[in-house]
XYZ file of C-alpha atoms in Angstrom:
565
model
C -17.857 7.174 -40.870
C -14.400 5.977 -39.876
C -14.150 2.621 -38.144
C -12.713 4.226 -35.006
C -15.710 6.580 -34.861
C -18.078 3.631 -35.155
C -16.216 1.910 -32.319
C -16.533 5.010 -30.124
C -20.255 5.263 -30.844
C -20.757 1.567 -30.025
C -18.855 2.051 -26.779
C -20.997 5.019 -25.807
C -24.216 3.143 -26.537
C -22.976 0.162 -24.513
C -22.287 2.356 -21.514
C -25.481 4.363 -21.655
C -28.835 2.738 -22.312
C -30.966 4.848 -24.636
C -34.506 3.785 -25.431
C -37.854 5.491 -25.824
C -36.589 8.898 -24.738
C -34.762 7.366 -21.753
C -31.164 8.045 -20.779
C -29.901 5.568 -18.205
C -26.834 5.556 -15.981
C -28.434 2.954 -13.744
C -26.107 0.849 -11.603
C -22.871 2.250 -13.025
C -21.474 3.100 -9.550
C -20.368 6.530 -10.729
C -18.830 8.716 -8.000
C -19.830 12.226 -9.022
C -18.339 14.684 -6.570
C -17.209 17.631 -8.673
C -18.301 19.310 -11.886
C -15.399 17.634 -13.623
C -16.551 14.192 -12.404
C -19.969 14.838 -13.941
C -18.820 16.259 -17.309
C -19.510 13.042 -19.277
C -22.959 12.681 -17.742
C -23.729 16.327 -18.497
C -22.621 16.016 -22.110
C -24.870 13.021 -22.694
C -27.811 14.845 -21.120
C -27.161 17.934 -23.237
C -26.784 15.909 -26.428
C -29.937 13.862 -25.857
C -32.835 15.269 -27.860
C -36.326 14.572 -26.521
C -35.173 13.418 -23.065
C -38.231 12.025 -21.267
C -36.704 9.787 -18.584
C -33.412 10.048 -16.683
C -32.129 7.127 -14.621
C -29.441 7.896 -12.042
C -30.004 4.924 -9.701
C -27.022 3.162 -8.222
C -24.615 6.099 -8.412
C -23.525 8.678 -5.853
C -24.043 12.373 -6.567
C -22.447 15.164 -4.519
C -23.580 18.770 -4.084
C -21.359 20.280 -6.797
C -22.108 17.518 -9.298
C -25.850 17.866 -8.650
C -25.595 21.593 -9.331
C -24.062 21.173 -12.790
C -26.365 18.269 -13.693
C -29.297 20.519 -12.741
C -27.939 23.208 -15.062
C -27.984 20.706 -17.913
C -31.586 19.773 -17.070
C -32.750 23.379 -17.346
C -33.124 22.913 -21.108
C -34.936 19.555 -20.885
C -38.581 20.616 -20.815
C -39.785 17.232 -22.085
C -38.444 15.335 -19.056
C -41.266 13.371 -17.431
C -39.693 10.602 -15.359
C -36.920 10.948 -12.783
C -35.653 7.578 -11.583
C -33.361 8.863 -8.861
C -33.383 6.145 -6.217
C -30.193 5.122 -4.377
C -28.067 7.972 -5.720
C -26.542 9.308 -2.505
C -24.705 6.223 -1.208
C -21.914 7.206 1.185
C -23.010 10.841 1.332
C -23.426 12.745 4.574
C -27.058 13.457 5.256
C -26.282 17.196 5.175
C -25.178 16.900 1.519
C -28.463 15.494 0.266
C -30.910 18.440 0.734
C -28.806 20.982 -1.235
C -28.270 18.407 -3.986
C -32.017 17.779 -4.221
C -32.768 21.506 -4.146
C -30.451 22.090 -7.128
C -31.965 19.245 -9.133
C -35.478 20.456 -8.342
C -34.636 23.996 -9.419
C -33.314 22.641 -12.714
C -36.609 20.863 -13.392
C -38.669 23.910 -12.435
C -36.584 26.211 -14.661
C -36.977 23.786 -17.565
C -40.739 23.896 -17.260
C -40.792 20.098 -16.999
C -44.061 18.325 -16.273
C -43.215 15.197 -14.324
C -45.376 12.097 -14.222
C -42.993 10.003 -12.073
C -40.535 10.903 -9.316
C -38.643 8.081 -7.596
C -36.312 9.006 -4.719
C -36.455 5.643 -2.936
C -33.532 4.190 -0.981
C -32.002 7.580 -0.279
C -31.503 7.862 3.481
C -32.189 11.588 3.651
C -34.478 11.774 6.697
C -36.877 14.674 7.380
C -34.367 17.289 6.134
C -34.210 15.529 2.792
C -37.937 16.065 2.309
C -37.240 19.784 2.617
C -34.844 19.289 -0.293
C -37.614 18.472 -2.772
C -40.484 20.275 -1.026
C -40.317 23.241 -3.430
C -40.315 20.882 -6.418
C -43.463 19.137 -5.173
C -45.238 22.465 -4.738
C -44.239 23.678 -8.193
C -45.938 23.357 -11.574
C -43.373 20.677 -12.450
C -45.369 18.284 -10.258
C -48.905 19.362 -11.113
C -48.951 16.418 -13.550
C -47.368 13.887 -11.156
C -48.880 10.378 -11.275
C -46.309 8.327 -9.356
C -44.370 9.347 -6.235
C -41.979 6.749 -4.819
C -40.181 7.396 -1.537
C -39.512 3.922 -0.205
C -36.911 3.466 2.541
C -35.948 7.129 2.978
C -36.198 7.459 6.775
C -38.569 10.431 6.543
C -39.937 9.950 10.042
C -43.005 11.729 11.402
C -41.587 15.163 10.578
C -40.821 14.248 6.992
C -44.262 12.708 6.603
C -45.903 15.941 7.713
C -43.759 18.071 5.383
C -44.580 15.728 2.502
C -48.306 15.807 3.256
C -48.335 19.609 3.350
C -46.420 19.793 0.052
C -48.845 17.414 -1.688
C -51.808 19.371 -0.356
C -50.308 22.632 -1.611
C -49.575 21.047 -4.995
C -53.213 19.993 -5.263
C -54.416 23.483 -4.282
C -52.205 25.254 -6.816
C -52.918 22.815 -9.643
C -56.660 22.989 -8.950
C -56.497 26.774 -9.258
C -55.214 26.252 -12.800
C -58.084 23.914 -13.615
C -56.026 20.682 -13.628
C -55.925 19.219 -10.102
C -53.063 16.926 -9.104
C -54.154 13.386 -9.990
C -51.625 11.243 -8.098
C -52.130 7.538 -8.806
C -49.251 5.676 -7.127
C -47.803 6.493 -3.699
C -44.948 4.434 -2.258
C -43.442 5.157 1.172
C -42.507 1.923 2.939
C -39.918 1.798 5.741
C -40.092 5.461 6.655
C -40.943 5.435 10.379
C -44.047 7.530 9.686
C -45.911 6.197 12.741
C -49.404 7.460 13.546
C -48.833 11.197 13.174
C -47.038 10.927 9.848
C -49.632 8.505 8.487
C -52.508 10.701 9.684
C -51.038 13.780 7.996
C -50.658 11.868 4.729
C -54.174 10.482 5.073
C -55.502 14.048 5.084
C -53.620 14.739 1.856
C -54.901 11.494 0.295
C -58.459 12.477 1.127
C -58.014 15.782 -0.684
C -56.359 14.225 -3.737
C -58.902 11.412 -4.204
C -57.325 9.789 -7.290
C -55.030 7.158 -5.768
C -54.842 3.722 -7.363
C -51.937 2.199 -5.429
C -50.741 2.897 -1.884
C -47.686 1.088 -0.512
C -46.815 2.004 3.092
C -45.396 -1.164 4.712
C -43.265 -1.228 7.862
C -43.963 2.263 9.189
C -44.813 1.639 12.839
C -48.429 2.651 12.266
C -50.977 1.590 14.909
C -54.760 1.642 14.824
C -55.227 5.465 15.002
C -53.059 5.903 11.914
C -54.602 2.884 10.198
C -58.086 4.278 10.869
C -57.125 7.668 9.403
C -55.777 5.945 6.282
C -58.914 3.821 6.007
C -61.097 6.915 6.034
C -58.942 8.494 3.315
C -58.987 5.341 1.200
C -62.792 5.356 1.263
C -62.779 8.573 -0.800
C -60.262 7.241 -3.319
C -62.659 5.011 -5.302
C -60.058 3.969 -7.897
C -57.813 2.165 -5.392
C -56.520 -1.130 -6.790
C -53.593 -1.945 -4.456
C -53.424 -1.421 -0.686
C -50.159 -2.543 0.908
C -49.824 -1.818 4.634
C -47.753 -4.898 5.472
C -46.026 -5.014 8.855
C -47.942 -2.283 10.647
C -50.081 -2.936 13.732
C -53.820 -2.865 13.003
C -55.277 -4.780 15.959
C -59.058 -5.237 15.875
C -59.819 -1.504 15.795
C -57.699 -0.814 12.746
C -58.888 -3.950 10.957
C -62.562 -3.104 11.542
C -62.014 0.450 10.237
C -60.258 -0.900 7.149
C -63.016 -3.473 6.611
C -65.582 -0.677 6.601
C -63.626 1.059 3.854
C -63.304 -2.127 1.797
C -67.080 -2.316 1.647
C -67.091 1.024 -0.183
C -64.412 0.143 -2.743
C -65.009 -1.808 -5.953
C -61.717 -1.730 -7.851
C -59.384 -3.310 -5.265
C -57.227 -6.112 -6.681
C -54.478 -6.520 -4.067
C -54.768 -6.339 -0.272
C -51.588 -6.853 1.749
C -52.265 -6.763 5.465
C -49.654 -9.417 6.274
C -47.904 -9.175 9.649
C -50.434 -6.545 10.724
C -51.836 -8.305 13.807
C -55.425 -8.107 12.557
C -56.286 -11.039 14.861
C -59.419 -13.139 14.509
C -62.041 -10.430 15.031
C -60.338 -8.211 12.500
C -60.054 -11.064 10.013
C -63.766 -11.822 10.331
C -64.616 -8.148 9.720
C -62.411 -8.135 6.608
C -63.994 -11.411 5.455
C -67.468 -9.915 5.796
C -66.400 -6.919 3.691
C -64.910 -9.166 0.992
C -67.944 -11.428 0.910
C -70.176 -8.589 -0.185
C -67.859 -6.897 -2.676
C -64.387 -6.599 -4.222
C -65.254 -8.534 -7.398
C -61.807 -7.891 -8.910
C -59.763 -9.197 -5.944
C -56.617 -11.027 -7.099
C -54.499 -11.246 -3.955
C -55.299 -11.257 -0.237
C -52.497 -11.420 2.345
C -53.491 -11.846 5.993
C -50.396 -13.795 7.021
C -48.844 -13.650 10.497
C -51.857 -11.926 12.024
C -52.637 -14.228 14.993
C -55.761 -15.423 13.214
C -57.344 -18.596 14.579
C -59.057 -21.438 12.775
C -62.685 -20.275 12.633
C -61.720 -16.806 11.476
C -59.419 -18.219 8.789
C -62.232 -20.446 7.546
C -64.482 -17.375 7.347
C -61.897 -15.705 5.139
C -61.726 -18.770 2.894
C -65.507 -18.886 2.555
C -65.589 -15.168 1.747
C -63.454 -15.580 -1.385
C -65.606 -18.354 -2.849
C -66.974 -16.124 -5.627
C -63.760 -14.249 -6.368
C -63.118 -15.649 -9.824
C -59.983 -13.552 -10.386
C -58.283 -14.540 -7.109
C -54.732 -15.753 -7.658
C -53.330 -15.886 -4.126
C -54.661 -16.229 -0.588
C -51.952 -16.025 2.079
C -52.884 -17.125 5.610
C -49.468 -18.484 6.567
C -48.021 -17.915 10.035
C -51.364 -17.790 11.829
C -52.771 -20.060 14.551
C -54.844 -22.664 12.726
C -53.216 -25.837 13.987
C -52.784 -28.957 11.876
C -56.502 -29.729 11.763
C -57.331 -26.128 10.905
C -54.873 -26.157 7.997
C -56.505 -29.294 6.631
C -59.985 -27.781 6.983
C -58.870 -24.619 5.215
C -57.542 -26.622 2.285
C -60.760 -28.678 2.150
C -62.923 -25.548 2.051
C -60.944 -24.102 -0.831
C -60.940 -27.436 -2.665
C -64.713 -27.351 -2.429
C -64.652 -24.108 -4.425
C -62.020 -25.498 -6.851
C -59.656 -22.863 -5.492
C -57.044 -24.960 -3.680
C -54.333 -23.672 -6.021
C -54.626 -20.100 -4.740
C -53.671 -20.994 -1.156
C -50.112 -20.041 -0.249
C -47.909 -22.275 1.897
C -48.945 -22.812 5.520
C -45.477 -23.960 6.575
C -45.147 -21.369 9.364
C -48.516 -22.037 10.956
C -48.591 -22.284 14.753
C -50.736 -24.481 16.922
C -54.098 -23.012 17.795
C -54.260 -21.668 21.342
C -57.216 -22.584 23.493
C -57.516 -19.415 25.554
C -59.539 -16.423 24.410
C -57.857 -13.623 22.539
C -56.412 -10.903 24.687
C -58.216 -7.586 25.016
C -57.290 -5.209 22.192
C -58.388 -1.859 23.559
C -54.880 -0.402 23.643
C -53.085 1.291 20.797
C -50.205 -1.097 21.348
C -50.037 -4.544 22.939
C -49.909 -4.346 26.715
C -46.649 -4.980 28.440
C -47.128 -3.797 31.988
C -49.057 -6.670 33.465
C -46.967 -9.421 31.937
C -44.016 -8.853 34.215
C -46.189 -9.334 37.281
C -47.516 -12.649 36.065
C -44.166 -14.339 36.491
C -44.306 -13.661 40.232
C -48.051 -13.740 40.802
C -50.068 -16.927 40.234
C -52.856 -16.523 37.696
C -56.489 -16.968 38.695
C -56.613 -20.140 36.626
C -53.927 -21.633 38.863
C -55.826 -21.094 42.121
C -57.745 -23.732 43.992
C -61.539 -23.767 43.561
C -62.396 -22.738 47.103
C -59.400 -21.619 49.124
C -58.133 -18.992 46.718
C -54.619 -20.327 47.386
C -52.375 -21.233 44.480
C -52.877 -24.763 43.259
C -49.832 -27.044 43.206
C -49.550 -26.786 39.407
C -48.747 -23.250 38.378
C -48.541 -21.758 34.917
C -45.427 -22.470 32.887
C -42.336 -20.625 34.075
C -41.131 -17.656 32.025
C -38.141 -19.452 30.464
C -40.577 -21.673 28.521
C -42.102 -18.522 27.019
C -38.636 -17.282 26.133
C -37.929 -20.593 24.414
C -41.077 -20.186 22.341
C -40.063 -16.665 21.359
C -36.551 -17.737 20.358
C -37.941 -20.650 18.362
C -40.531 -18.530 16.506
C -39.700 -14.830 17.041
C -42.348 -12.154 16.560
C -42.798 -8.612 17.936
C -45.985 -9.585 19.711
C -44.358 -12.514 21.527
C -41.513 -10.292 22.665
C -43.917 -7.723 24.078
C -45.924 -10.416 25.845
C -42.849 -11.508 27.743
C -43.200 -8.217 29.576
C -40.626 -5.875 31.109
C -38.466 -8.773 32.310
C -38.029 -10.137 28.774
C -34.511 -8.739 28.422
C -33.293 -10.436 31.593
C -35.015 -13.696 30.749
C -33.530 -13.862 27.243
C -30.032 -13.198 28.591
C -30.515 -15.896 31.244
C -31.720 -18.379 28.638
C -28.664 -17.830 26.407
C -25.274 -19.429 26.963
C -23.231 -16.246 26.643
C -19.936 -18.121 26.803
C -20.617 -19.433 23.287
C -20.286 -16.743 20.542
C -22.410 -18.795 18.116
C -25.315 -18.972 20.576
C -25.023 -15.254 21.330
C -25.130 -14.490 17.598
C -28.197 -16.691 17.207
C -30.030 -14.985 20.077
C -29.020 -11.515 18.880
C -30.301 -12.160 15.352
C -33.573 -13.634 16.575
C -34.254 -10.688 18.865
C -33.226 -8.077 16.308
C -35.237 -9.773 13.550
C -38.465 -8.521 15.139
C -37.286 -4.896 15.245
C -39.919 -2.370 14.266
C -39.895 1.422 14.307
C -42.967 1.265 16.524
C -41.803 2.686 19.883
C -42.814 -0.225 22.115
C -41.180 -2.871 19.901
C -38.050 -0.792 19.292
C -37.545 -0.301 23.038
C -38.150 -3.975 23.816
C -35.604 -5.067 21.201
C -33.005 -2.564 22.410
C -33.470 -3.611 26.036
C -33.132 -7.281 25.124
C -29.949 -6.855 23.066
C -28.500 -4.619 25.797
C -28.963 -7.297 28.442
C -27.663 -10.032 26.151
C -24.607 -8.229 24.815
C -23.661 -6.597 28.116
C -23.619 -10.001 29.772
C -21.542 -11.481 26.938
C -19.000 -8.686 26.540
C -18.497 -8.306 30.290
C -17.245 -11.891 30.552
C -13.461 -12.232 30.241
C -13.991 -15.672 28.704
C -16.116 -14.326 25.828
C -14.329 -14.138 22.469
C -15.506 -10.826 20.969
C -13.686 -11.305 17.690
C -15.232 -14.729 17.193
C -18.645 -13.199 17.897
C -18.192 -10.524 15.227
C -16.905 -13.047 12.709
C -19.862 -15.375 13.224
C -22.279 -12.440 13.122
C -20.901 -11.237 9.780
C -21.157 -14.772 8.383
C -24.791 -15.138 9.439
C -25.557 -11.700 7.980
C -24.118 -12.816 4.638
C -21.301 -10.253 4.751
C -18.430 -12.713 5.204
C -17.904 -15.980 3.368
C -17.573 -19.237 5.263
C -16.908 -22.857 4.444
C -19.880 -23.738 6.622
C -23.204 -24.014 4.825
C -25.010 -21.263 6.705
C -28.175 -19.634 5.414
C -27.761 -15.872 5.658
C -30.401 -13.720 7.323
C -32.995 -12.753 4.730
C -33.593 -9.195 5.951
C -30.803 -7.171 7.578
C -32.920 -4.161 8.548
C -33.524 -5.297 12.145
C -29.941 -6.479 12.834
C -28.501 -3.254 11.398
C -30.824 -1.077 13.476
C -29.991 -3.109 16.589
C -26.254 -2.823 15.884
C -26.620 0.953 15.538
C -27.870 0.952 19.120
C -25.311 -1.551 20.434
C -22.190 0.208 19.125
C -23.141 3.347 21.065
C -23.214 1.559 24.417
C -20.382 1.538 26.962
C -20.241 -2.263 26.989
C -19.398 -2.454 23.263
C -15.657 -3.075 22.672
C -14.520 -0.057 20.648
C -11.799 -2.171 19.006
C -14.539 -3.937 17.009
C -15.804 -0.693 15.430
C -13.165 -0.436 12.645
C -13.743 -4.070 11.671
C -17.482 -3.622 11.521
C -17.062 -0.366 9.591
C -14.907 -2.093 6.987
C -17.617 -4.635 6.194
C -20.399 -2.035 6.214
C -18.632 -0.023 3.512
C -18.109 -2.974 1.159
C -20.551 -3.324 -1.771
C -23.199 -5.892 -0.877
C -26.665 -6.444 -2.281
C -28.155 -7.314 1.113
C -26.886 -4.037 2.572
C -28.060 -1.998 -0.396
C -31.610 -3.213 0.134
C -31.486 -1.704 3.638
C -29.796 1.570 2.729
C -31.402 3.631 5.487
C -30.365 1.225 8.260
C -26.899 0.861 6.743
C -26.484 4.643 6.528
C -27.526 5.027 10.168
C -25.003 2.425 11.300
C -22.209 3.937 9.197
C -22.813 7.412 10.599
C -22.769 6.009 14.131
C -19.592 3.984 13.570
C -17.760 7.051 12.260
C -18.463 8.706 15.620
C -17.469 5.754 17.834
């Protein structure tokens, strides 16, 4: 072989990772619009004998390119794994369904039998689910073990379409004597809410073979959580349950605790930021105490759990010899409660498993609020600022005592110091006005700080989403309406704090941009937003940035909105 041929071969192997039947174009930032753009990719697919896995992550594939790539896949019957996350960056949402349809048809024609399909971080929405619906119902997916759809913006509609497709896949595969045996399901950050989660729960109950379920940050409340719990109970092989950042409340936590009693293989439970509260935590502790011998990780962080309940959880894991991590951070133990928790675990020689308690809040003395509602109450809170509470009345006269409850601004200060969705809701309907009043809107830096703190608690759950939007509306309208406010300085400081613009100042960038991006999508559509800022913001949103790529759905939403402004 001539030396130049050897050099060409080395170059090809350097560009394309080939190992164990895998062909990878991962992270090459290829812009594949036309058939001509995709010719090199197609050639490598065609020339690859025994192709079992194809990685297209981190590229952008248009409709025409997808069509010719699909044609090349028609002869790849051995293909089993499609790693196709984040491959539609910058595409219009209308382009994605036809591209997915073509790729799916290629796999079906090939007679492929997939075991893994990963379409995460593609902001295709409900219509995108239609794009691979036929694939899921086909024989190509009868053998599917892993389905990953994280951060796709499916919404309730997409969740229902997906559930129906999985159910149909199970029905058809069962008719052939080999029922769908899905093991791993991933669908975080998809705005599924209760109806989407309930539809999927029905499908899970029919399938019955799940080992891992990851559905964090979906705006699911206790009805959806309860439906999932009932489905989990008839999936006895479950090892990992991740429902982080949904809203259980006591009802959802009790339902999930009942299911945990029936499961024996669970290794990881992530109910962090799920508002399980003390009663829910105690129910979960009781379930753990009597079972879950293989438990390795338990996350009940940021759940408004008080000291006694947290101690019950600690006592419940005493015999869990495989436990590696117990996370109770961000609850309401108080300094003494934190010390007691550590002492209890030390008594079991398990102090090393306890995660940091650095975000713990002081234990409140009053009883927990009633949790009968699907979502935290908001209505009565607004009245409390004008109406003295019963605790503030004199013992006999019924008249207000001289010392009233703390004024609302103190509550706002607490929220801004330690933001959480629950605290925002508890401020009531006047929260937006109070936050704007508490913020010095003549100072761009202070406005940026308030905006980021409010938007950081954004959730797709309707009540939280509305509260965040109302608060940023009041804040930004007040700021932008002032002739003294420097809008350009505001945008500059905002971009710096979001980690999208470098600064000489040592400023720690926001860890998660999902909330700020979703809030900005709302703000730029409002009349008070200076339209002259839109091109500047658009320029930074289109630049490559790791922080933005991790929030592709929110980024895509903002980009689409900015193009219309």
